[in-house]
CSV table of C-alpha atoms in Angstrom, one decimal:
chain,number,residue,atom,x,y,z
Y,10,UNK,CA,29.0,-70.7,60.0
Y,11,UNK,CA,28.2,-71.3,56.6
Y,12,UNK,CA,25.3,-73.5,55.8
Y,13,UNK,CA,27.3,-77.2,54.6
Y,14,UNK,CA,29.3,-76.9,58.0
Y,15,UNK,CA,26.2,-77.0,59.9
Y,16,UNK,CA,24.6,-79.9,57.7
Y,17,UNK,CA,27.8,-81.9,58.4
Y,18,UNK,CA,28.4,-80.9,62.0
Y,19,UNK,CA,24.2,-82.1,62.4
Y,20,UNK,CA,25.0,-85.3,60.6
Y,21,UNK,CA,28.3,-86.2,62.5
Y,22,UNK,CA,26.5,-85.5,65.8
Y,23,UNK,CA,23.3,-88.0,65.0
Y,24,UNK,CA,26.2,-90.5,63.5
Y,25,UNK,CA,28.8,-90.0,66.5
Y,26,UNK,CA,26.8,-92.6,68.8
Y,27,UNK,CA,26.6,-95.3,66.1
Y,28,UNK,CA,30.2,-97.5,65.2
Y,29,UNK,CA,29.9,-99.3,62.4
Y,30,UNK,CA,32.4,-102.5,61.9
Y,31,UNK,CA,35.7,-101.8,60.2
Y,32,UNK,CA,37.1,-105.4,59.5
Y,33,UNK,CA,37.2,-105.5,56.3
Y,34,UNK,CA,39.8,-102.8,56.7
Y,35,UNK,CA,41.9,-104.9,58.5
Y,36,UNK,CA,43.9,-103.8,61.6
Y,37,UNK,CA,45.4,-99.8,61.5
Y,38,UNK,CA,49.0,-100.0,61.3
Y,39,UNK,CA,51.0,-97.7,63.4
Y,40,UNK,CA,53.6,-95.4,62.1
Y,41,UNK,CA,56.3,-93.7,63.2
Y,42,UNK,CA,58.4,-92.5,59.5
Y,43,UNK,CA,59.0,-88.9,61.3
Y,44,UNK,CA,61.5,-90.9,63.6
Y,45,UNK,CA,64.8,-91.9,62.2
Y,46,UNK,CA,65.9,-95.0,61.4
Y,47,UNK,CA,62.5,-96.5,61.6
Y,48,UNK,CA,61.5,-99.4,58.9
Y,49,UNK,CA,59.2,-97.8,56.0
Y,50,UNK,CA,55.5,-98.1,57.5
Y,51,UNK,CA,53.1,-100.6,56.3
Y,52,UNK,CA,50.1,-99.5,54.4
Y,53,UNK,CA,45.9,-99.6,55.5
Y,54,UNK,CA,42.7,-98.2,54.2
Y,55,UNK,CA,42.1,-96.1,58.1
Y,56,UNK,CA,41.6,-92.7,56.6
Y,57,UNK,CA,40.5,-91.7,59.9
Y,58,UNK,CA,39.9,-92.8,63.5
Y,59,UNK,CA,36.9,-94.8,63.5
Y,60,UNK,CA,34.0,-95.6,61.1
Y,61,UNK,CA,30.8,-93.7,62.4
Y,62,UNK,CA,28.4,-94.4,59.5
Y,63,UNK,CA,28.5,-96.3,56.3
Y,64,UNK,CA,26.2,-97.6,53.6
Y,65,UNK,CA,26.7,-98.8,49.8
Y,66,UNK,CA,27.1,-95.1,48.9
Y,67,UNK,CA,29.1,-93.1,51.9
Y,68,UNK,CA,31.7,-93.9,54.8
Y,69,UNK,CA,31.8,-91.3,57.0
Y,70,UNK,CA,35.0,-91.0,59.6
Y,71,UNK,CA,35.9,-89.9,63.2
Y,72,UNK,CA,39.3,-88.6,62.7
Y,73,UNK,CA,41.2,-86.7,65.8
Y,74,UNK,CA,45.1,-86.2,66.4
Y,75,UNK,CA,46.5,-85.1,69.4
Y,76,UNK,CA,49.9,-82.8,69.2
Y,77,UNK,CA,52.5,-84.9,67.8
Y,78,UNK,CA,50.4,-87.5,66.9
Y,79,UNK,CA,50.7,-89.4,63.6
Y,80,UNK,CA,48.4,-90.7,61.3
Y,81,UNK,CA,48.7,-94.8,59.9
Y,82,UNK,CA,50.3,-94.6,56.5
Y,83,UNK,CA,46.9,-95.1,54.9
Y,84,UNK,CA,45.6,-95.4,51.3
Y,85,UNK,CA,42.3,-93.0,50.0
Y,86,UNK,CA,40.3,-95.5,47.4
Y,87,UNK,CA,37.8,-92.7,47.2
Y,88,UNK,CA,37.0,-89.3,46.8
Y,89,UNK,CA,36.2,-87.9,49.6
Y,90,UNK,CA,35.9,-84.2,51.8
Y,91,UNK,CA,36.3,-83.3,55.4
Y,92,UNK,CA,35.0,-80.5,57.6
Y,93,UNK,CA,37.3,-79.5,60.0
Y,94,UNK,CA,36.0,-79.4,63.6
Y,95,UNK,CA,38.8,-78.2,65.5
Y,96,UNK,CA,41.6,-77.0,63.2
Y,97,UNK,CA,45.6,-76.9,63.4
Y,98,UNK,CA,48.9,-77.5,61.4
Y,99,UNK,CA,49.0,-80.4,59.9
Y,100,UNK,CA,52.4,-82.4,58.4
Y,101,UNK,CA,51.7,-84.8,55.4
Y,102,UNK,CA,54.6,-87.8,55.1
Y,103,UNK,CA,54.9,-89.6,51.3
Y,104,UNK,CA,55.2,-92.9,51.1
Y,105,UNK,CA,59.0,-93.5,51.4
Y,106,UNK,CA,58.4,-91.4,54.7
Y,107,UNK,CA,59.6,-88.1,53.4
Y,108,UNK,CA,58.0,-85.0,54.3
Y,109,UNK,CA,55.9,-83.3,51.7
Y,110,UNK,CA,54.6,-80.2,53.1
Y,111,UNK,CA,52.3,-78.8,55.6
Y,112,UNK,CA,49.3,-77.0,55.8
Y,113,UNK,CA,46.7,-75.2,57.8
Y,114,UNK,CA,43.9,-78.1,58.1
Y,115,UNK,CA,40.4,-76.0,58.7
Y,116,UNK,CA,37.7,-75.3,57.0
Y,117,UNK,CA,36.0,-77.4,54.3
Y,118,UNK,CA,38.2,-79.3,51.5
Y,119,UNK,CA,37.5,-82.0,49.3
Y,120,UNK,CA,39.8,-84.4,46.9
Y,121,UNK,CA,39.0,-86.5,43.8
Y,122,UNK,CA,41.3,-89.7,43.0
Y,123,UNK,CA,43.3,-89.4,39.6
Y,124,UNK,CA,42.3,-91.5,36.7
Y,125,UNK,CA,45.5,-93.7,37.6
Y,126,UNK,CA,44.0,-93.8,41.8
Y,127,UNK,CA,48.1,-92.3,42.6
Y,128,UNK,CA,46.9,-88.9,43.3
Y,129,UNK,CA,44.4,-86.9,45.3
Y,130,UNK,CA,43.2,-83.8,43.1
Y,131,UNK,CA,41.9,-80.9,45.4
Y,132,UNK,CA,38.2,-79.8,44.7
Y,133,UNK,CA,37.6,-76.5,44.1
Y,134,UNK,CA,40.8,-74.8,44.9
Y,135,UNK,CA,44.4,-75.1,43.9
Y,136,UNK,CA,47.3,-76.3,45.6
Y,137,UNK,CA,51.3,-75.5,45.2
Y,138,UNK,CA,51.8,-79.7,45.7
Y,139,UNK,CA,50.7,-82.9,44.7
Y,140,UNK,CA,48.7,-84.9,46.9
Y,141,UNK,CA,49.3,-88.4,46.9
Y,142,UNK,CA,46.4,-91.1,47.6
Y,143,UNK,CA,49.2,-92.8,50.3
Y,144,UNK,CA,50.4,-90.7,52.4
Y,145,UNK,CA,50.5,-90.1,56.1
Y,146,UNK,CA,50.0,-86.8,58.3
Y,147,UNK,CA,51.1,-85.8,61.8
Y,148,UNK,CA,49.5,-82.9,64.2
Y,149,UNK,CA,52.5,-80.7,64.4
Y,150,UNK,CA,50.1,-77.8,65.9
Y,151,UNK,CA,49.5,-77.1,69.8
Y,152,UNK,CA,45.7,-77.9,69.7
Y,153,UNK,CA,43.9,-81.2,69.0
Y,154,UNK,CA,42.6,-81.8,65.9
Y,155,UNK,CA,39.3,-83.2,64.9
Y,156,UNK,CA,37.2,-83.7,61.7
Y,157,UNK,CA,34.4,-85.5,60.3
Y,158,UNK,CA,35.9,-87.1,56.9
Y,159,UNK,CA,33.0,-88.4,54.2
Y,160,UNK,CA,34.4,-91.3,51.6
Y,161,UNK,CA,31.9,-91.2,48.5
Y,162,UNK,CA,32.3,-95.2,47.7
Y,163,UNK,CA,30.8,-94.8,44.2
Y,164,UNK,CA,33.2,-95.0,41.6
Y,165,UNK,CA,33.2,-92.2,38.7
Y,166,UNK,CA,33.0,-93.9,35.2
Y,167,UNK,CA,36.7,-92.4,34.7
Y,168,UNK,CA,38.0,-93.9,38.1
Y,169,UNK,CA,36.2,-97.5,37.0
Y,170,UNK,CA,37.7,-97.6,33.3
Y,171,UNK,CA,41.3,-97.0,34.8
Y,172,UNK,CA,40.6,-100.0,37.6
Y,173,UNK,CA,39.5,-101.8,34.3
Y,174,UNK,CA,42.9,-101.2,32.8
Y,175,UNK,CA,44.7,-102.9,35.4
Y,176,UNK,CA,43.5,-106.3,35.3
């Protein structure tokens, strides 16, 4: 086990007994866009399961699926990583509720938003497919899967000048 697993596996387990208040998230908003004729899903900020810690500078998430389970349809506002507790095959769903691609979820991955906040830019690796900040995923392994998810909720100057653009 390589040293930043077992700094984040140590700081999930003091966090795991706290739950922080998530309502200015709103409610989480099932979805079901692997079943046909379903209506498109609505869209939430629930990146994971439940909030476990947060302060001004970090959000840190509970996030387990069970087989077949499905993820909201859920927006990432910030750059984040996850360590991946108990990895499995993972299915990611666009926004229309098309499938995208799948992947092996383990190990230790982080994404930066895009300068336009429409795409999630892996960190330190490369990957055959965009990643976009909406999306939704689906355990399509046999094992549950669980992983401690950390938002970094400071804005980079590029990812502040871009916000500025839009208003």
């Amino acid at each position: 086990m390589n040293y930043t697993l077992l700094v984040l596996c140590l700081i999930a387990s003091i966090f795991s007994t706290v739950s922080i208040s998530t309502e200015n998230l709103g409610e989480t908003k099932k979805c079901a866009c692997d079943e046909p004729d379903t209506p498109p899903c609505e869209i939430d900020g629930y990146v994971g399961n439940t909030v476990i810690y947060e302060d001004d500078d970090v959000r840190v998430w509970n996030f387990t699926l069970a087989p077949g389970e499905m993820t909201s349809m859920h927006k990432h506002d910030y750059d984040y990583h996850f360590v991946a507790i108990k990895p499995t095959q993972l299915e990611v769903y666009g926004e229309d509720g098309s499938v995208l691609f799948d992947f092996r979820a383990e190990g230790t991955l982080g994404f930066k938003l895009s300068s336009d906040g429409e795409f999630l830019e892996p960190v330190g690796i490369e990957l055959p497919w965009p990643v976009p900040s909406v999306h939704a995923a689906k355990n399509i392994g046999n094992d549950e899967y669980y992983e401690i998810l950390f938002e970094s909720k400071k804005k980079r100057p590029q990812q502040d000048s871009a916000s500025a653009g839009e208003l």
